[in-house]
XYZ file of C-alpha atoms in Angstrom:
626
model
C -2.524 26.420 -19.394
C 0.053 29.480 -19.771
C 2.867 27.229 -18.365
C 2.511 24.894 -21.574
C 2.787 27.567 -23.829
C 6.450 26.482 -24.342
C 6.599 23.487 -25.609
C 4.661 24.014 -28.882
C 7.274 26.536 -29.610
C 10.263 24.053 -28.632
C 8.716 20.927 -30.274
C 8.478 23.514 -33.310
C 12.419 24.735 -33.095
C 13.465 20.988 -33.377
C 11.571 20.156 -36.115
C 12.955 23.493 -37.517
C 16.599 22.551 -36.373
C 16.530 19.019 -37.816
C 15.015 19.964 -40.941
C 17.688 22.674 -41.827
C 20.608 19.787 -40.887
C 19.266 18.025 -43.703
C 17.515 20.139 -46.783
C 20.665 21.708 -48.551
C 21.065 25.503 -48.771
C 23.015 28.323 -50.003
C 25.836 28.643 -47.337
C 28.799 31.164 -47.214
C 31.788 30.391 -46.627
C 34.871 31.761 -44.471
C 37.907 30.463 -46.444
C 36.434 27.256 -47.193
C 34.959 27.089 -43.261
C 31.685 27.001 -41.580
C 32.998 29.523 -38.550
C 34.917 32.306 -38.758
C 35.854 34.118 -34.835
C 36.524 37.817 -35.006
C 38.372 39.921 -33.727
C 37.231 42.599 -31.386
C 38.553 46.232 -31.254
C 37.067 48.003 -28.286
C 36.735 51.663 -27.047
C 35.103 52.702 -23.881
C 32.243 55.948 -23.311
C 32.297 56.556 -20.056
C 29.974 59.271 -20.758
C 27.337 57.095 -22.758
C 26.803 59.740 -24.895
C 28.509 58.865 -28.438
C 26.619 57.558 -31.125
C 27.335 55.571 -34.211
C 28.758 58.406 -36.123
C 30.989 60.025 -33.772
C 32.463 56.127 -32.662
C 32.742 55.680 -36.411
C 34.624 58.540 -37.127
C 37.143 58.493 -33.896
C 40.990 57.603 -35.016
C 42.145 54.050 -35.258
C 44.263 54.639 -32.099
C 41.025 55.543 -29.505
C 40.173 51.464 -30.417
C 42.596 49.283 -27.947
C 42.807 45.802 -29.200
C 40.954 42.827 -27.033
C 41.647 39.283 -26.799
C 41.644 37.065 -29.598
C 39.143 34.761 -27.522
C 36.632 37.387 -26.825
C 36.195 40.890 -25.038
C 36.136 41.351 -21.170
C 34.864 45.108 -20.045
C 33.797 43.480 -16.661
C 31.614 45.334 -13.915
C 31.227 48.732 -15.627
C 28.476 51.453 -15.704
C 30.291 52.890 -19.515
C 28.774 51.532 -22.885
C 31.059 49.583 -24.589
C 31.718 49.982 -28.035
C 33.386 46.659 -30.357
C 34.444 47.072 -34.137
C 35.093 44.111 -35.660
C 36.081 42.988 -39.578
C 34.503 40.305 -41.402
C 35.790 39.305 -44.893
C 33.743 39.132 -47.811
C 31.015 36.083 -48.289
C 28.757 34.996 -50.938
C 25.604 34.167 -48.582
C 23.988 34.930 -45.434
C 25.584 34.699 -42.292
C 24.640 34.505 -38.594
C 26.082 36.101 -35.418
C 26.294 34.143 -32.232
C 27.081 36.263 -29.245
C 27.351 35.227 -25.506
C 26.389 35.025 -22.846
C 22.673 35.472 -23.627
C 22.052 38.000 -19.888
C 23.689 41.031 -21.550
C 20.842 43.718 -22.064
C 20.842 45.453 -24.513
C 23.480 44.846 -27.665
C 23.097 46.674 -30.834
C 24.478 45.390 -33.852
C 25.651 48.403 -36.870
C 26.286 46.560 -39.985
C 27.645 48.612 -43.274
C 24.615 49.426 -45.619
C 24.899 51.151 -48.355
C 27.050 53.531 -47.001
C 25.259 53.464 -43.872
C 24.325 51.523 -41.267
C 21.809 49.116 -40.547
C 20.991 48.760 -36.911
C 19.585 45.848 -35.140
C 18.756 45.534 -31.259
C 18.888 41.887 -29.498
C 19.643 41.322 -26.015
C 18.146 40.371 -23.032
C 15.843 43.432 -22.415
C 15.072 43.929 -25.527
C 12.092 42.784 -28.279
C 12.838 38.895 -29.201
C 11.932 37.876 -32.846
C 9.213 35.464 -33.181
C 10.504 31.366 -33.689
C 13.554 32.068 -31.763
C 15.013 29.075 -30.520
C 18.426 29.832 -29.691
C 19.417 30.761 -26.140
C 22.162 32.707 -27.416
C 22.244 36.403 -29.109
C 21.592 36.056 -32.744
C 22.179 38.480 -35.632
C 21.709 38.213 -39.115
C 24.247 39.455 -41.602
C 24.018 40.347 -45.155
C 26.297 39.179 -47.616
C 29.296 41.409 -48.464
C 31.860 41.788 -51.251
C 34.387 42.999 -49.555
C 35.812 43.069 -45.957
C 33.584 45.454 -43.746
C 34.157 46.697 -40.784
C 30.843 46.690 -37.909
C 30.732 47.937 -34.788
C 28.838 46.538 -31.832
C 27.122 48.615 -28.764
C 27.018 46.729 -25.632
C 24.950 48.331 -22.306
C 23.599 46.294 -19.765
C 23.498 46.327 -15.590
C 25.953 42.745 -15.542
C 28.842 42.326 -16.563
C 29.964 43.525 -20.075
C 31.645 40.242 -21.752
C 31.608 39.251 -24.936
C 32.259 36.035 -26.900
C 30.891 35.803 -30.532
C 31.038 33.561 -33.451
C 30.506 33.806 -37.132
C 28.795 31.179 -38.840
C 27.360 30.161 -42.356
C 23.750 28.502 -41.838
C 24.937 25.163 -41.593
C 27.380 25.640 -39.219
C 25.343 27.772 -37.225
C 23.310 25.059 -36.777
C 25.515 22.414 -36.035
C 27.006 24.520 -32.799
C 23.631 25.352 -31.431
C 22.800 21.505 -31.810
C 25.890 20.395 -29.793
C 25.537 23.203 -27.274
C 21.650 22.273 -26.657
C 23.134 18.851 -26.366
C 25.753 19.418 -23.951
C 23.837 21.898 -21.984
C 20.707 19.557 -21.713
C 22.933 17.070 -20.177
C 24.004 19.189 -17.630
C 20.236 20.456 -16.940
C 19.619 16.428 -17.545
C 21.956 14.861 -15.002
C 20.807 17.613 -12.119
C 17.482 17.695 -12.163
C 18.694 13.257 -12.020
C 20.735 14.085 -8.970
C 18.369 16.025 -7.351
C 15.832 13.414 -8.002
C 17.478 10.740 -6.482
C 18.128 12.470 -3.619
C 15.166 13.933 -2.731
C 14.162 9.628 -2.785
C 16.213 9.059 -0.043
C 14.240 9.975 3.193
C 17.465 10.801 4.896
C 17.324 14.256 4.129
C 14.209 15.034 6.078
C 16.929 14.271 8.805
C 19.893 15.305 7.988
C 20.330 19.339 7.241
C 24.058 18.382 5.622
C 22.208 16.074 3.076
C 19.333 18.846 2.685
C 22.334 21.569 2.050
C 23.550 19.174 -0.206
C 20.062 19.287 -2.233
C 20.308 23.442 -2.006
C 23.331 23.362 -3.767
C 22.454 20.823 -6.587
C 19.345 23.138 -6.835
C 20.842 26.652 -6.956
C 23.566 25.145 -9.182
C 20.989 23.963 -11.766
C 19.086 27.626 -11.316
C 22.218 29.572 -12.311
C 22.774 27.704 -15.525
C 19.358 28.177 -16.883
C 19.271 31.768 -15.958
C 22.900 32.136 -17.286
C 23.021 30.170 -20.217
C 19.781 32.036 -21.250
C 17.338 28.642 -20.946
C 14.657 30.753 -18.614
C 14.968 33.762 -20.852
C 14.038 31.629 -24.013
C 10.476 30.516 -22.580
C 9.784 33.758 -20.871
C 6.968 35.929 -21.921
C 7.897 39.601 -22.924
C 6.416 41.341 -19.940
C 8.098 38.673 -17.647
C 11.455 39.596 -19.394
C 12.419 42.542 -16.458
C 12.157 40.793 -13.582
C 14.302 37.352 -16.265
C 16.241 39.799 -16.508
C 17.867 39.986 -12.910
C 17.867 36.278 -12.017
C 21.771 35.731 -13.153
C 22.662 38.184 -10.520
C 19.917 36.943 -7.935
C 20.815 32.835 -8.932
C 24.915 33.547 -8.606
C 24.040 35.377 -4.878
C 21.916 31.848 -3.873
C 24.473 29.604 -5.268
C 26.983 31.031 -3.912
C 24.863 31.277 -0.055
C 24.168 27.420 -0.535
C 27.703 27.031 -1.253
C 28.768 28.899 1.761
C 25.853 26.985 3.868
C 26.525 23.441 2.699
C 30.374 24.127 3.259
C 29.969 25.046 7.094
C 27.963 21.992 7.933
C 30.023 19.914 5.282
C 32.747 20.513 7.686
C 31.106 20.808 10.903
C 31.664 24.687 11.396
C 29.090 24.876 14.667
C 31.401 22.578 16.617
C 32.747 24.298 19.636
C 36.524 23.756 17.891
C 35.470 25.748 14.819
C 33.808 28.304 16.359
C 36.622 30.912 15.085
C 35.584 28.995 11.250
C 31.508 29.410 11.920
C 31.973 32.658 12.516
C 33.904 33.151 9.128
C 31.551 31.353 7.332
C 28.837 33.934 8.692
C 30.553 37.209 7.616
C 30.650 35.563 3.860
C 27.161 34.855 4.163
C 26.286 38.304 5.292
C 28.426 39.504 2.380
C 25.769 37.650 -0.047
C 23.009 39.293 1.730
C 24.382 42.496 1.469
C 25.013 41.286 -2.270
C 21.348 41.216 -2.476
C 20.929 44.022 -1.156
C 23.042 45.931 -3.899
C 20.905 44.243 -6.594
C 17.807 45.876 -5.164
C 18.831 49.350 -4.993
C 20.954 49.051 -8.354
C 24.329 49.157 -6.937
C 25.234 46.037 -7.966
C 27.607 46.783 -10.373
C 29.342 48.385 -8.126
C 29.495 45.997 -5.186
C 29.776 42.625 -6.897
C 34.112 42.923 -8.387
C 34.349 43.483 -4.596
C 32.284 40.590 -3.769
C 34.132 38.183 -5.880
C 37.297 39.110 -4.574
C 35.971 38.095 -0.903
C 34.328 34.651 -2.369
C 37.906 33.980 -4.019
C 39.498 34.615 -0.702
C 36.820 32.619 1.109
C 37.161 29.395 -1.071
C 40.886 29.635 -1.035
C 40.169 29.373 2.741
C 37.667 26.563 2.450
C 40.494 24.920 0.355
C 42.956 24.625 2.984
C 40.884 23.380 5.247
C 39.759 20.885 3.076
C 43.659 20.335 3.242
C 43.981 20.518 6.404
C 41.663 16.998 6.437
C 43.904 15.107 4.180
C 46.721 16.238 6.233
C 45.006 14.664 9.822
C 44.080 11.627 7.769
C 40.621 12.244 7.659
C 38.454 9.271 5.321
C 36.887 10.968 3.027
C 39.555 14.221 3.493
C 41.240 13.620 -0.218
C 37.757 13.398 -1.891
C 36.843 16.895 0.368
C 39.737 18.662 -0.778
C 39.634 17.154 -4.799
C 35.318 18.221 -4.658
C 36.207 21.728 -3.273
C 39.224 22.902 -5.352
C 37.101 21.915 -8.210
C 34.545 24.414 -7.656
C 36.964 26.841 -6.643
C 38.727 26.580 -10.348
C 35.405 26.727 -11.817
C 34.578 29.980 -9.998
C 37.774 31.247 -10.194
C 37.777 31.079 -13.975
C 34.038 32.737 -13.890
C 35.386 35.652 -11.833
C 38.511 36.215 -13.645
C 36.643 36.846 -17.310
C 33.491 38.269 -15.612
C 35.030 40.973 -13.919
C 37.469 41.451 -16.920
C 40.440 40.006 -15.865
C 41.156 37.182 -18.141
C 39.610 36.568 -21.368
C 39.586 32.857 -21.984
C 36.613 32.580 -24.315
C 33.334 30.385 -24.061
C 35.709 28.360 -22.331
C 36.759 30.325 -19.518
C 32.877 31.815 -19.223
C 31.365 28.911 -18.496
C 34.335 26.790 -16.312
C 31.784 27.452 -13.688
C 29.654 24.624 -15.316
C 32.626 22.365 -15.720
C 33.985 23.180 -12.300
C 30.623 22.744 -10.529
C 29.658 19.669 -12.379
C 32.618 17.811 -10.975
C 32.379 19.412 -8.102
C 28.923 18.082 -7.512
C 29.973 14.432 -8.915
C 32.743 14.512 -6.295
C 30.539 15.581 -3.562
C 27.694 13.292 -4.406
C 30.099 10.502 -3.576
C 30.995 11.656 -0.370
C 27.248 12.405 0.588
C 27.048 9.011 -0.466
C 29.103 7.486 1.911
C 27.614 9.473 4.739
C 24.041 7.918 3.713
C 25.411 4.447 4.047
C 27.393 5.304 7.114
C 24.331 7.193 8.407
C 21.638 4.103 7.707
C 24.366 1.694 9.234
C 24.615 3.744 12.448
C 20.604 3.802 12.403
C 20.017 0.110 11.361
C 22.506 -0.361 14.407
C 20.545 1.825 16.383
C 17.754 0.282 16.133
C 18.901 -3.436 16.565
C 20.580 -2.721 19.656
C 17.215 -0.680 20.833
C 15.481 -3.791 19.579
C 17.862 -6.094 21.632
C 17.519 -4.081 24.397
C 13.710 -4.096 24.434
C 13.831 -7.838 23.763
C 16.425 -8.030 27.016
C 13.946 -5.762 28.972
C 10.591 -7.794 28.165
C 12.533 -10.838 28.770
C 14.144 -9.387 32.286
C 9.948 -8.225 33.355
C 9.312 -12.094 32.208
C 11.903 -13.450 33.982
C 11.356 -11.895 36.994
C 7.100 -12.105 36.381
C 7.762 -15.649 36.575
C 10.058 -16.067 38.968
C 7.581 -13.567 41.478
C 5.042 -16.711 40.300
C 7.268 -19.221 41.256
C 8.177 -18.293 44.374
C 4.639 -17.353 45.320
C 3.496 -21.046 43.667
C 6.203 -22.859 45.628
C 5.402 -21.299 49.162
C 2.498 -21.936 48.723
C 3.051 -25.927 47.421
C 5.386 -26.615 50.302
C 3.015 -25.102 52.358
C 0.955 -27.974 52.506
C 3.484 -30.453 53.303
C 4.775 -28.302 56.033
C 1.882 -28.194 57.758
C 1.594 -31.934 57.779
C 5.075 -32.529 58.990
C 4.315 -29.520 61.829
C 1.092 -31.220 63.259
C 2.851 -34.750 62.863
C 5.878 -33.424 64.928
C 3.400 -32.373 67.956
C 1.833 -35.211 68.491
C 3.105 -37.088 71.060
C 1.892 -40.621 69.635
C 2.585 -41.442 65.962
C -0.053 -43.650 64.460
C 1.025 -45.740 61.185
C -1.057 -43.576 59.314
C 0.386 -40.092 60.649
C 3.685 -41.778 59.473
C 2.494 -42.083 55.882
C 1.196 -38.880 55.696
C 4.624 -37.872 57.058
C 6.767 -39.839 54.464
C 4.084 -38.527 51.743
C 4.657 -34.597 52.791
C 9.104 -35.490 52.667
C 8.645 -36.967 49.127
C 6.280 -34.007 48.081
C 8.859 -31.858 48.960
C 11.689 -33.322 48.080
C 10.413 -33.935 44.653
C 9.819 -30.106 44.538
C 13.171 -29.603 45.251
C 14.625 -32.173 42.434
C 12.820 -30.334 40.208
C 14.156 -26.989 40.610
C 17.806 -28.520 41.142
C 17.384 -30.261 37.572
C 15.668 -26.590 36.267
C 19.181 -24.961 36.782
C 20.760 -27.171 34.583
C 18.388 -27.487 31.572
C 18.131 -23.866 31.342
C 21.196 -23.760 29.726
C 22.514 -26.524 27.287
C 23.063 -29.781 29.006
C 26.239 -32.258 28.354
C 24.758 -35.266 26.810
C 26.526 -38.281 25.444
C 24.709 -39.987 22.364
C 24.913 -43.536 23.055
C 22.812 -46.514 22.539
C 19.725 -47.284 25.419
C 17.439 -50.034 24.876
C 14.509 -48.460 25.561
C 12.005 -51.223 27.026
C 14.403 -52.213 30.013
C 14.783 -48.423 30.632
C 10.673 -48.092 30.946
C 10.463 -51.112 33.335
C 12.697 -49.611 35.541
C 11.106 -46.312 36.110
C 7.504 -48.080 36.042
C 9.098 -50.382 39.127
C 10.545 -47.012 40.883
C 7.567 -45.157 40.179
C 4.958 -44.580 43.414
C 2.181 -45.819 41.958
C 3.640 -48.660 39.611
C 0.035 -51.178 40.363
C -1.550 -48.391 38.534
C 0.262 -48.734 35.429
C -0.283 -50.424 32.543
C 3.037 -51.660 30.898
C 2.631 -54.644 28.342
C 6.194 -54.516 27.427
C 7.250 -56.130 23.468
C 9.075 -59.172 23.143
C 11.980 -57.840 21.254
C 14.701 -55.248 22.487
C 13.928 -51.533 20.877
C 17.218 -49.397 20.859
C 17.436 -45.905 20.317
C 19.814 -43.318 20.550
C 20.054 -40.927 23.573
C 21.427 -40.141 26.494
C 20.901 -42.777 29.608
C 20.740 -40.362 32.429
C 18.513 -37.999 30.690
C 16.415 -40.390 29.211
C 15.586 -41.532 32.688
C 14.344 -38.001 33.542
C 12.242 -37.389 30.615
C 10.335 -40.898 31.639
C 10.645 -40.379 35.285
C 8.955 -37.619 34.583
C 5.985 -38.768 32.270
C 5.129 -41.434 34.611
C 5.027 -39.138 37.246
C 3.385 -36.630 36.152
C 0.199 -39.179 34.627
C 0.392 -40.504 38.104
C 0.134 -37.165 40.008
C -2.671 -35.164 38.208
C -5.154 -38.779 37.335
C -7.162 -39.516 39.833
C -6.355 -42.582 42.121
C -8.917 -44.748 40.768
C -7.866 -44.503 37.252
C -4.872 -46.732 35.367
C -2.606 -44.814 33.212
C -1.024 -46.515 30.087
C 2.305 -46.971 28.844
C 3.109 -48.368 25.548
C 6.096 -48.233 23.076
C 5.926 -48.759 19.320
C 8.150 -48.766 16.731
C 7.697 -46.451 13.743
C 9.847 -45.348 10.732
C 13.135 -44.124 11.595
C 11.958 -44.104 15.573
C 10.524 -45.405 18.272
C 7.844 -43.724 20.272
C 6.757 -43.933 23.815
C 2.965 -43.143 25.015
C 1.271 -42.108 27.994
C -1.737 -41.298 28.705
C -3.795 -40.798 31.807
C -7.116 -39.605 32.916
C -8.012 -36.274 34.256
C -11.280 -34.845 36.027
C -11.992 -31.217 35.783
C -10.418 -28.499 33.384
C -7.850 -29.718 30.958
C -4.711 -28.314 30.373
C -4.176 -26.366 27.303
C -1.803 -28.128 25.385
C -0.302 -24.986 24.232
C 0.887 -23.801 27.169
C 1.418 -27.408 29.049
C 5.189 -27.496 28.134
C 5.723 -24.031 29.169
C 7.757 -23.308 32.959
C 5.377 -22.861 35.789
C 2.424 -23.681 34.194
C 0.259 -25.614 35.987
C -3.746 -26.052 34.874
C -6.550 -25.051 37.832
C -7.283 -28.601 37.887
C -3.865 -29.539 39.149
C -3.402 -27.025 41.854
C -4.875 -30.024 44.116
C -1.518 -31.684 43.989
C 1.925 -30.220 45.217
C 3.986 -29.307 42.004
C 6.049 -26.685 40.611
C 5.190 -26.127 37.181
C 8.356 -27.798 36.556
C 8.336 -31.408 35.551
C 7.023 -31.233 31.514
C 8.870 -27.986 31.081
C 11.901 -30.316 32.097
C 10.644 -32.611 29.348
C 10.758 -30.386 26.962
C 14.093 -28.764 27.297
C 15.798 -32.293 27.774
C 13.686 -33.682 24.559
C 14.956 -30.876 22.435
C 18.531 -31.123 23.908
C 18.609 -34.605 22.967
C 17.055 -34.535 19.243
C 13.591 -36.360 20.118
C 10.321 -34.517 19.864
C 7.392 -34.691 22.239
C 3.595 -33.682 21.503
C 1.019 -33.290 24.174
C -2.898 -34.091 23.066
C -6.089 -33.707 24.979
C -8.813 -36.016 24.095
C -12.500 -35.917 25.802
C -14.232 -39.036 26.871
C -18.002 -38.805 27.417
C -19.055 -41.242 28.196
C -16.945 -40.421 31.166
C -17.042 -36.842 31.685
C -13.234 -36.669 31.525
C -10.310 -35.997 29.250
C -7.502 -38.108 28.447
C -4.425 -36.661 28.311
C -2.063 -38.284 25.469
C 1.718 -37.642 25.830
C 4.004 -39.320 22.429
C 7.507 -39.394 22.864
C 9.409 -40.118 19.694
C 13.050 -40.635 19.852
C 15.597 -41.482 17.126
C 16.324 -44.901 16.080
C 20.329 -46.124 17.310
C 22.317 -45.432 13.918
């Protein structure tokens, strides 16, 4: 339950923060303003050895005047001393001082001829119902301008930027910075949200870089802007206190890291680049390495020189894209010269170069904010390109399994047709063989003969009309009349006393092709003739129904009956038909022609009992002539 410690004391600071916006109190005043920004003198002990009386007492000229937008002493092991001025005020007042990481700063306010001596900072005792990130002091009400003087010591860098402000105005500023700062935390922790929901960076170590740097960017802010340092525990507050040093080190190794596979560093091209991009990396280790034994203060000015360098370099390559008209090349180079400002601008006032105020500070969160906006884009556009390339992928791995499965059927079934037909014309052959050596041929040798030719040479139709409806057939719509049609192949048909035809009186017309048409029927009546046995009839009636006419045969069948599922289907052939010569061809013919044409065709099995049989129903339904 420690971890929820917190938010008691937050919920508590709002209420606190509201209520003081609204319940009027005595304010001072600066000249009829809320803020008043002051002016820093500064003077330097290098031997940190003077104390308040002996820096009070030293001559105007030891002070050196700073910056009218704050002081910069930057990576120094000296205590800094600041004198400042504040003109008179009826009422309380509050001093605002940042950036919150500075350790120890010790405030010396005139009192009664004396001083009065407050310690804040980030190593030192925090007053209870603090809810300000920022270093706060309290000043008394004075008649007349004062001068105070400000001690600054701490292991970072020594910057200052302070503000003066009456209650209410106090107030108001650490309202809109809370605002604007939980926006930032706000749309990171949004940005790394989303992106951790995309499953692509399991995948892809650019898009997990990509997360790093989100990630250490968000970690540097709160330790910088003084958010973990607010909600840490006093004995916690030593190792708080080294986590803007230890964050800046990781942001700037995710930087680094997402950079070199951002722009493909490990390619065999780029070795010279990968090999670049190491050294820096090994430059943040060593970095590390300074923080632990306490030479960081030393090592970092260095160290920020070499990540200037090194992001001037990333820069031009980034330049060097837009120049060989890479895609997304302009939105590269716009991403990383935005960080590089924002760093830049860090450097130049941390390591007291510049002096740009709150403003210059902290245009590493402006810089990396658009930075990250920029770059979130681009990562973007790799996702989509990335789940195009792997929806492709896997359609054309799909396709080619589907291709695969359908070349093992295909050649399945063909192995089963060739093995079916040797072994159909088999039987044929051997009649025409014992035919041919006889020397005398009897009448009924000779129809056993012509029998085995038309076996065969209806196998052979067959597979000459397979090659054509495998693909799509030319057919002509035209009008047939149907009932002429059926005599015909009844009167062609083998078997035609076997048939029963009871034609209608009337002409039905349909639409279709002629040739084909003759097939499909050719077929039928064949096929009810072929697999019935030679005692039995088949039937063949037509019937007109709405928007159609429909054309039934059926025929009986001893033994197993086909499964009407698979009866349409090319080569099958039920184990009760095996008796007769066929292919496996003749109702997968059917089929394809029936669909070619428009007409649909449904096969039904029905059992007779009474006979121990099955009748086999084939309808035939074509479209009525328009």
């Amino acid at each position: 339950m420690k971890g929820f410690r917190c938010y008691p004391k937050l919920a508590i600071s709002v209420i606190f923060l509201l209520f003081s916006l609204l319940l009027p109190q005595a304010q001072a005043s600066f000249n009829g303003s809320d803020t008043y920004t002051p002016r820093f003198e500064y003077y330097v002990d290098s031997t940190q050895t003077l104390g308040i009386d002996s820096v009070a007492n030293l001559p105007a000229s030891a002070f050196k005047q700073a910056p009218k937008a704050g002081y910069v002493g930057g990576y120094n092991r000296s205590i800094q001393w600041l004198k400042f001025r504040l003109p008179p005020s009826s009422g309380p007042s509050l001093l605002r001082i940042k950036p919150a990481y500075t350790d120890y700063v010790t405030l010396y306010q005139p009192y009664d001829g004396d001083f009065k001596v407050t310690e804040r900072g980030e190593l030192s005792e925090v007053e209870v119902g603090r809810f300000d990130r920022a270093i706060v002091f309290e000043l008394e009400p004075v008649e007349s301008e004062s001068t105070y003087y400000l001690r600054i010591e701490t292991e970072n860098t020594s910057t200052v930027v302070a503000q003066v402000y009456t209650q209410r105005g106090y107030l108001r500023a650490v309202m809109v910075d809370s605002l604007v700062a939980g926006g930032f935390i706000g749309l990171l922790i949004t940005l790394i949200g989303v992106n951790l929901s995309y499953q692509r960076w399991r995948k892809d170590s650019g898009f997990r870089y990509y997360i790093l740097f989100v990630v250490a960017s968000l970690m540097v802010f709160l330790s910088c802007d003084g958010w973990l340092l607010l909600f840490s525990p006093q004995w916690l507050k030593p190792l708080v206190a080294y986590l803007p040093q230890l964050t800046t080190l990781l942001y700037l190794l995710s930087v680094a890291v997402f950079y070199q596979t951002l722009f493909g560093f490990a390619l065999a091209e780029s070795r010279y680049c990968l090999w670049i991009s190491r050294i820096y990396q090994l430059a943040i280790l060593l970095g590390g390495g300074a923080l632990i034994v306490g030479a960081y203060i030393e090592y970092f000015p260095w160290f920020m020189q070499i990540s200037v360098i090194y992001l001037l370099w990333i820069s031009m390559i980034a330049l060097k894209r837009v120049w060989t008209g890479s895609s997304e090349g302009r939105a590269l180079l716009f991403a990383v010269v935005l960080g590089f400002l924002g760093i830049l601008g860090t450097a130049l006032s941390l390591n007291g170069i510049v002096s740009g105020g709150i403003w210059l500070l902290y245009s590493y969160t402006a810089g990396t904010l658009a930075s990250i906006l920029v770059f979130q884009s681009v990562m973007n556009r790799r996702l989509r390109w990335a789940e195009k390339v792997h929806l492709t992928t896997l359609l054309e791995k799909e396709h080619a399994e589907v291709l695969a499965e359908r070349e093992r059927q295909e050649k399945e079934l063909k192995a089963q047709f060739i093995s079916m037909l040797s072994h159909e014309l088999k039987t044929p052959l051997s009649v025409i063989s014992m035919g041919v050596s006889q020397q005398v041929i009897t009448g009924k040798a000779r129809k056993y003969l012509i029998q085995a030719v038309s076996d065969m040479s209806r196998v052979i139709d067959r597979c000459a009309v397979l090659e054509q409806v495998d693909t799509e057939v030319y057919t002509r719509k035209e009008a047939v009349e149907l009932v002429n049609l059926i005599g015909t192949q009844i009167e062609q048909a083998g078997g035609s006393s076997r048939i029963l035809w009871q034609p209608p009186q009337s002409e039905l017309w349909v639409s279709s092709d002629t040739d084909w048409l003759r097939v499909i029927v050719s077929n039928l009546i064949d096929n009810a003739l072929k697999y019935s046995p030679d005692t039995t009839a088949i039937s063949v009636r037509v019937e007109r129904h709405s928007g159609g006419v429909c054309v039934q045969v059926e025929n009986v069948i001893d033994g197993e009956p086909p499964d009407p599922q698979y009866i349409f289907d090319k080569y099958y052939r039920a184990r009760s038909a095996h008796k007769q010569t066929g292919a496996g061809l003749g109702l997968y013919i059917v089929k394809r022609l029936v669909a070619q044409l428009g007409a649909r065709i449904d096969c039904r099995i029905e059992s007779l009992p009474t006979q121990m049989a099955n009748r086999v129903v084939m309808c035939l339904c074509l479209p009525d002539r328009q």
